[in-house]
Coordinates of C-alpha atoms in Angstrom, one line a residue:
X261 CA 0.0 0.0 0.0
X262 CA 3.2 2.5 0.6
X263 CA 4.1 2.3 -3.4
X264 CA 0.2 3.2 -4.2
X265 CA 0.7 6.2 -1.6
X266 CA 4.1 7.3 -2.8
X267 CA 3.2 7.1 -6.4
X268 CA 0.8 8.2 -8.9
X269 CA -1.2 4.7 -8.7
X270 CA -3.8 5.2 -6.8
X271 CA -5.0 8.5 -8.0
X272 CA -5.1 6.8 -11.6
X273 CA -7.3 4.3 -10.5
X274 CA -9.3 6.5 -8.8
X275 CA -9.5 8.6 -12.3
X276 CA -10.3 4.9 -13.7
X277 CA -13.5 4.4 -11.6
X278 CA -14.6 8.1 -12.0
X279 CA -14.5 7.9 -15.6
X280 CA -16.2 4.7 -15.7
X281 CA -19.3 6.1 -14.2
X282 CA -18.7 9.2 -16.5
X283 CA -19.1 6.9 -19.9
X284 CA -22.1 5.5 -18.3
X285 CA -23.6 8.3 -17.6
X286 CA -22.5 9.9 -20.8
X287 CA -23.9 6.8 -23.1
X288 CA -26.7 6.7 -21.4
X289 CA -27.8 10.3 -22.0
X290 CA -27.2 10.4 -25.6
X291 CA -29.6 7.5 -26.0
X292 CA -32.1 8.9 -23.9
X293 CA -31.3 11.8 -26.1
X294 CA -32.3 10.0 -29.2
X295 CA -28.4 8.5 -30.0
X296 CA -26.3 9.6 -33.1
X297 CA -23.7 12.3 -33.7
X298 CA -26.2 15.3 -32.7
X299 CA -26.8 14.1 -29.4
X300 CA -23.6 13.1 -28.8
X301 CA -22.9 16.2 -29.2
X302 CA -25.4 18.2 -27.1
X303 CA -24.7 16.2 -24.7
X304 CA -21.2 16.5 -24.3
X305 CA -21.6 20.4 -25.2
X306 CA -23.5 20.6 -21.9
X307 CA -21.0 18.8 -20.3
X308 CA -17.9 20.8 -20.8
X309 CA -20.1 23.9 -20.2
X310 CA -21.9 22.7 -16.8
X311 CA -17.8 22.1 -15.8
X312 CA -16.6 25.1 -17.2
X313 CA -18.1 27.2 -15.3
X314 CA -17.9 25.2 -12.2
X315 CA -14.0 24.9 -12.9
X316 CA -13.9 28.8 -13.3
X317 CA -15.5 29.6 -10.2
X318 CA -13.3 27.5 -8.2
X319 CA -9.8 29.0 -9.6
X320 CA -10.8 32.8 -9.6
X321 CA -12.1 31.8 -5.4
X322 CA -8.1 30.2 -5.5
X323 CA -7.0 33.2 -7.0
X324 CA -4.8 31.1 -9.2
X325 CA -2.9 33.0 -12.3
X326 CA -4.2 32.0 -15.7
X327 CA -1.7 30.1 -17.7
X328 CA -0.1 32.1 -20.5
X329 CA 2.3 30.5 -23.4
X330 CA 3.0 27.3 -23.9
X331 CA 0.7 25.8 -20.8
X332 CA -2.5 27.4 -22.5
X333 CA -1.7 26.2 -25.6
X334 CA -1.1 22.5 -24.6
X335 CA -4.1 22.9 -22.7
X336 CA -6.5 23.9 -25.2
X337 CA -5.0 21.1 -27.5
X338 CA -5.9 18.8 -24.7
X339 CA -9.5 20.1 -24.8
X340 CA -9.9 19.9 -28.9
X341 CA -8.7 16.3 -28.9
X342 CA -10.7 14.8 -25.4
X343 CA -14.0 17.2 -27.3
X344 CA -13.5 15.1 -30.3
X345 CA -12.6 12.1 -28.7
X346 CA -15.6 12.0 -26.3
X347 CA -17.9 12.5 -29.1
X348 CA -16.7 9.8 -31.1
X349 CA -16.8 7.5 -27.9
X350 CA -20.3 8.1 -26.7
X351 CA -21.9 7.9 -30.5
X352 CA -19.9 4.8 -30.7
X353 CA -21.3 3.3 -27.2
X354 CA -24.7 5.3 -28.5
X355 CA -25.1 2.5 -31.7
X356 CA -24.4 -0.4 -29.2
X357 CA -21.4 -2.5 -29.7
X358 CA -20.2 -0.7 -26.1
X359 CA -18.1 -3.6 -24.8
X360 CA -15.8 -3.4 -28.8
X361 CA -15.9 0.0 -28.2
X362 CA -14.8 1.0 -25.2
X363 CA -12.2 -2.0 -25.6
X364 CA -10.4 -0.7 -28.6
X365 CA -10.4 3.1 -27.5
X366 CA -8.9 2.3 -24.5
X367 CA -6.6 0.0 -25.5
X368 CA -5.4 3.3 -27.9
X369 CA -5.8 5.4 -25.1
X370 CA -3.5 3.9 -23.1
X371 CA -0.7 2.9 -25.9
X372 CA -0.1 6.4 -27.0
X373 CA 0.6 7.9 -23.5
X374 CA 3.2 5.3 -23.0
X375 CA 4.7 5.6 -26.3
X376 CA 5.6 8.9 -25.5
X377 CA 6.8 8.5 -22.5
X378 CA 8.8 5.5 -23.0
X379 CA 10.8 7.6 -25.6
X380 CA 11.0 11.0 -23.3
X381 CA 11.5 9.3 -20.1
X382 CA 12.6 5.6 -20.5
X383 CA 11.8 2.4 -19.6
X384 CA 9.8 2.4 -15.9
X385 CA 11.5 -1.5 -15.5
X386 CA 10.8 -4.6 -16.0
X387 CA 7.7 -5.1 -13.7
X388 CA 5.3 -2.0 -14.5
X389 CA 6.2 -3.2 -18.5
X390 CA 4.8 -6.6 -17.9
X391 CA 2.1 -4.9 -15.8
X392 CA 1.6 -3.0 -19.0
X393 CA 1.3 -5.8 -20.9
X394 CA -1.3 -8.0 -18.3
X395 CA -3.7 -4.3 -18.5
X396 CA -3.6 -4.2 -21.7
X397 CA -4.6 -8.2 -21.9
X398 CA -7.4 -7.4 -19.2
X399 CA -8.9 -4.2 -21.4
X400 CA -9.5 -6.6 -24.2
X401 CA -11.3 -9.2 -21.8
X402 CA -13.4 -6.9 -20.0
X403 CA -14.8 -5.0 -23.0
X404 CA -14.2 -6.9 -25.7
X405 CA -17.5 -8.4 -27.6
X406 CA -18.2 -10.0 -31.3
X407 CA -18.1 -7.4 -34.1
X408 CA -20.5 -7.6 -36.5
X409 CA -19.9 -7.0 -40.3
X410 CA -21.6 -4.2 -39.9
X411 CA -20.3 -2.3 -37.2
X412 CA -17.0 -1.1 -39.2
X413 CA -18.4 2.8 -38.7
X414 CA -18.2 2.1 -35.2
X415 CA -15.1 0.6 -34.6
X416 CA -14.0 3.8 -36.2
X417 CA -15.0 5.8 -34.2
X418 CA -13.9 4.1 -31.2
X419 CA -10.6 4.0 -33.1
X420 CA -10.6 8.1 -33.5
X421 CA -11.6 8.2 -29.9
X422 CA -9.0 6.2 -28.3
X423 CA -6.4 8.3 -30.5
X424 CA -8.1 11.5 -29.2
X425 CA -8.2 9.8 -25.6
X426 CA -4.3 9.5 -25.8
X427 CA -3.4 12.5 -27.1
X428 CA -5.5 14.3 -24.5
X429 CA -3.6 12.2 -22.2
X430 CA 0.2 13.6 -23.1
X431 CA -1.3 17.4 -23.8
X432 CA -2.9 17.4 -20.3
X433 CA 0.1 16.2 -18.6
X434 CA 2.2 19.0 -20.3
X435 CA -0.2 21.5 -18.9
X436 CA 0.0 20.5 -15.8
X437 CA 2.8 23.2 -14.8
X438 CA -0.5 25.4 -14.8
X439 CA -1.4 23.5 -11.5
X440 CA -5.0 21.6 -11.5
X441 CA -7.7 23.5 -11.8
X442 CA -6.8 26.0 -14.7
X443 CA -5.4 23.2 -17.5
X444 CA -8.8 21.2 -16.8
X445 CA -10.5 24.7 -17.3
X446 CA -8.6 26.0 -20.7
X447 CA -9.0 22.6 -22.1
X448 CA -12.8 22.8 -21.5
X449 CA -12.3 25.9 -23.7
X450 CA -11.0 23.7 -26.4
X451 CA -13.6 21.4 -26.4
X452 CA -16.5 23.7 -26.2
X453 CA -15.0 25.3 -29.9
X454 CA -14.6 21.7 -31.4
X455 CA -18.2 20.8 -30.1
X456 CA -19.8 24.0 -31.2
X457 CA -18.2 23.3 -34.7
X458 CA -19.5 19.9 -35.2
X459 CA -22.6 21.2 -34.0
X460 CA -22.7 24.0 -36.4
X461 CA -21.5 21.1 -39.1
X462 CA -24.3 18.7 -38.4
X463 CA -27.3 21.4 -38.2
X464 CA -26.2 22.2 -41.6
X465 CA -26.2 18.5 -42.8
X466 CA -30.1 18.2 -41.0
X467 CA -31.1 21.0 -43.2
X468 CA -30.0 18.9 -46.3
X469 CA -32.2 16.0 -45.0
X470 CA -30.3 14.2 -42.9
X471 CA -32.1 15.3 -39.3
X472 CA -32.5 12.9 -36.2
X473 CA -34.3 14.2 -33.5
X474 CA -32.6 15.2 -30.1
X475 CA -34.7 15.4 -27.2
X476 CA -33.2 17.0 -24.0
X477 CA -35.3 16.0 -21.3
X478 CA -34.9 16.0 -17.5
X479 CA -33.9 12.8 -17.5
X480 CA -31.2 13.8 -20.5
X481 CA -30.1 16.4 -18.3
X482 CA -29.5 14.7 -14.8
X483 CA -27.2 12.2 -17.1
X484 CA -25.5 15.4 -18.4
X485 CA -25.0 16.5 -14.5
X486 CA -24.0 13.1 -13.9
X487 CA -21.2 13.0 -16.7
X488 CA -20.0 16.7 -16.0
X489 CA -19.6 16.2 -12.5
X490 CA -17.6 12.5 -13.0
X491 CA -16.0 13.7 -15.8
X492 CA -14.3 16.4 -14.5
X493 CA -13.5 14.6 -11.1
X494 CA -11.9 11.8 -12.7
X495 CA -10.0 14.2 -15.1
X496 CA -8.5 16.5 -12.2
X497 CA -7.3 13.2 -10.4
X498 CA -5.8 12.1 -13.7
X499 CA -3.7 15.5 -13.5
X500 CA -3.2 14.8 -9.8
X501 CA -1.8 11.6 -11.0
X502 CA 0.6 13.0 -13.8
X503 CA 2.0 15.4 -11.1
X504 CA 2.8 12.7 -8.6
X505 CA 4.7 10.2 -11.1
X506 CA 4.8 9.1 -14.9
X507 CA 2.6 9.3 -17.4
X508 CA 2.3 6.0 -18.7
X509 CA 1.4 4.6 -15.5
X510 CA -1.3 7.0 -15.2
X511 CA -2.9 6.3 -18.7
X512 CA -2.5 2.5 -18.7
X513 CA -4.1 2.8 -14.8
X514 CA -6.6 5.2 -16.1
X515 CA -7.7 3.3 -18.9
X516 CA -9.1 0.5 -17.4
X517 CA -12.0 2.5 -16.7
X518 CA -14.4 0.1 -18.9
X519 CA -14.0 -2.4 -15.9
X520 CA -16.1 0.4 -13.6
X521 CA -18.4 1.0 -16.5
X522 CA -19.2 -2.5 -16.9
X523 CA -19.6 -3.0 -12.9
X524 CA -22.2 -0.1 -12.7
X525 CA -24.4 -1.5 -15.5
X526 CA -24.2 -4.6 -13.2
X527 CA -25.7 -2.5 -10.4
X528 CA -27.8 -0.5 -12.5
X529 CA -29.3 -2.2 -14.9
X530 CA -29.0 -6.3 -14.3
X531 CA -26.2 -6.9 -17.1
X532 CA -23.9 -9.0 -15.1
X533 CA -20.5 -9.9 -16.2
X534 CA -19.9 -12.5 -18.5
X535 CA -16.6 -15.0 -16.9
X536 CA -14.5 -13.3 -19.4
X537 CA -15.3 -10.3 -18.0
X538 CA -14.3 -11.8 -14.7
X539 CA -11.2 -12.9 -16.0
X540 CA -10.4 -9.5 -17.3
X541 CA -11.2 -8.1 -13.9
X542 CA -8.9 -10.4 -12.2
X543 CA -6.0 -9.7 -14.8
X544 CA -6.5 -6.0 -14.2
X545 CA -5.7 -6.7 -10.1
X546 CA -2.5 -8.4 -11.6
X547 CA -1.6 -5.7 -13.7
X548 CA -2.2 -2.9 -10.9
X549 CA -0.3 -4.9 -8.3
X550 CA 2.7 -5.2 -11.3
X551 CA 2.7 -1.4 -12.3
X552 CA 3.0 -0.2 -8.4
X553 CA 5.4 -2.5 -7.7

């Protein structure tokens, strides 16, 4: 338990089981919305903007100093890539095939972060590489499913969000000089510009026929509250995470979030775990107990 403390470990997997809960919450309101790319996009438009100005509020009561320069700009690139990202995930998880899905993003997710800093930073040892190895294993088992011939669209898009997923991974942890609260904030700003754009983008396809509904009900907004307020919470102990040690450990920790999303439809909704899913679940135990070693 000392390595967890003295490391970045634990606040990873506490970003893990946040974000979980956040891709539950965030799937489950763009279906309630109606599904497809609009909704995705409302919903995650509210999102960022329900944090925003929560995340505002909090550093001007701090009185932190707004990051200028370089930290701004890797923050705002951390924003346009997790806005694009997050809406490629939840249409993705929106057309079903949630367990492929989440599965190949985070597997994507995870690879980049360590890519990078395997070549800035070097190898973390033999143990957290194996570790990397037995996570990566236990992603696949836990959301893994059949992919039908059909679902090609969607696997892209889980494709472009794991991509997006990682590179908001590396962009965030360069911010991070700007402390917590303030990179979390200016990336916000990023993703509230890429949001509006698609948004802008898609209202102009719907007036060229192609128009799905979106309904924001209550019950679309308390999953918007939901995903906001998880979102954000598992994101700022990501950052606490990247501040305390590498960031490969964090991402690789941090992506085995589909294990909590999967638990919580257990709980929620009566779709237990398959024994491959248990399997997966016990290799991720492995994997945590090699990476803190």
């Amino acid at each position: 338990m000392d390595s967890f403390l003295r490391g970045n470990a634990l606040f990873a997997l506490a970003a893990a089981v946040v974000w979980g809960g956040a891709d539950f919450s965030g799937g489950m309101g763009v279906k309630s919305a109606g599904g497809g790319v609009r909704a995705a996009l409302r919903v995650v438009l509210l999102s960022y903007i329900t944090s925003f100005i929560a995340l505002v509020a909090i550093a001007w009561m701090r009185g932190d100093p707004f990051p200028h320069g370089a930290l701004l700009a890797w923050g705002v690139t951390a924003g346009v890539a997790g806005g694009l990202a997050l809406t490629c995930f939840y249409t993705a998880l929106s057309r079903g095939a949630m367990g492929a899905s989440a599965a190949v993003s985070g597997l994507l997710a995870a690879a980049i972060p360590a890519a990078v800093t395997l070549g800035l930073e070097g190898s973390p040892g033999r143990m957290p590489l194996l570790g990397f190895v037995v996570a990566a294993v236990a992603i696949w088992l836990i959301a893994a499913g059949p992919v039908e011939a059909g679902d090609a669209g969607t696997m892209a898009l889980a494709m472009a969000a794991g991509v997006g997923f990682g590179i908001f991974f590396v962009a965030l942890k360069m911010a991070n000089g700007a402390g917590v609260i303030w990179p979390m904030a200016t990336a916000r700003i990023g993703s509230m510009s890429a949001c509006l754009l698609m948004l802008l983008g898609s209202r102009m396809r719907s007036a060229k026929g192609d128009d799905t509904p979106v309904r924001i009900s209550r019950r679309v907004v308390g999953w918007v509250l939901s995903a906001a307020l998880l979102d954000t919470s598992g994101n700022l102990l990501f950052l606490a995470a990247t501040r305390r040690g590498r960031l490969d450990v964090a991402a690789v920790l941090g992506s085995l979030y589909p294990a909590s999303t999967i638990l919580l439809a257990a709980l929620t909704l009566g779709e237990w775990p398959t024994r491959r899913q248990v399997v997966g679940m016990v290799a991720a135990v492995a994997a945590v107990v090699l990476i803190a070693t």
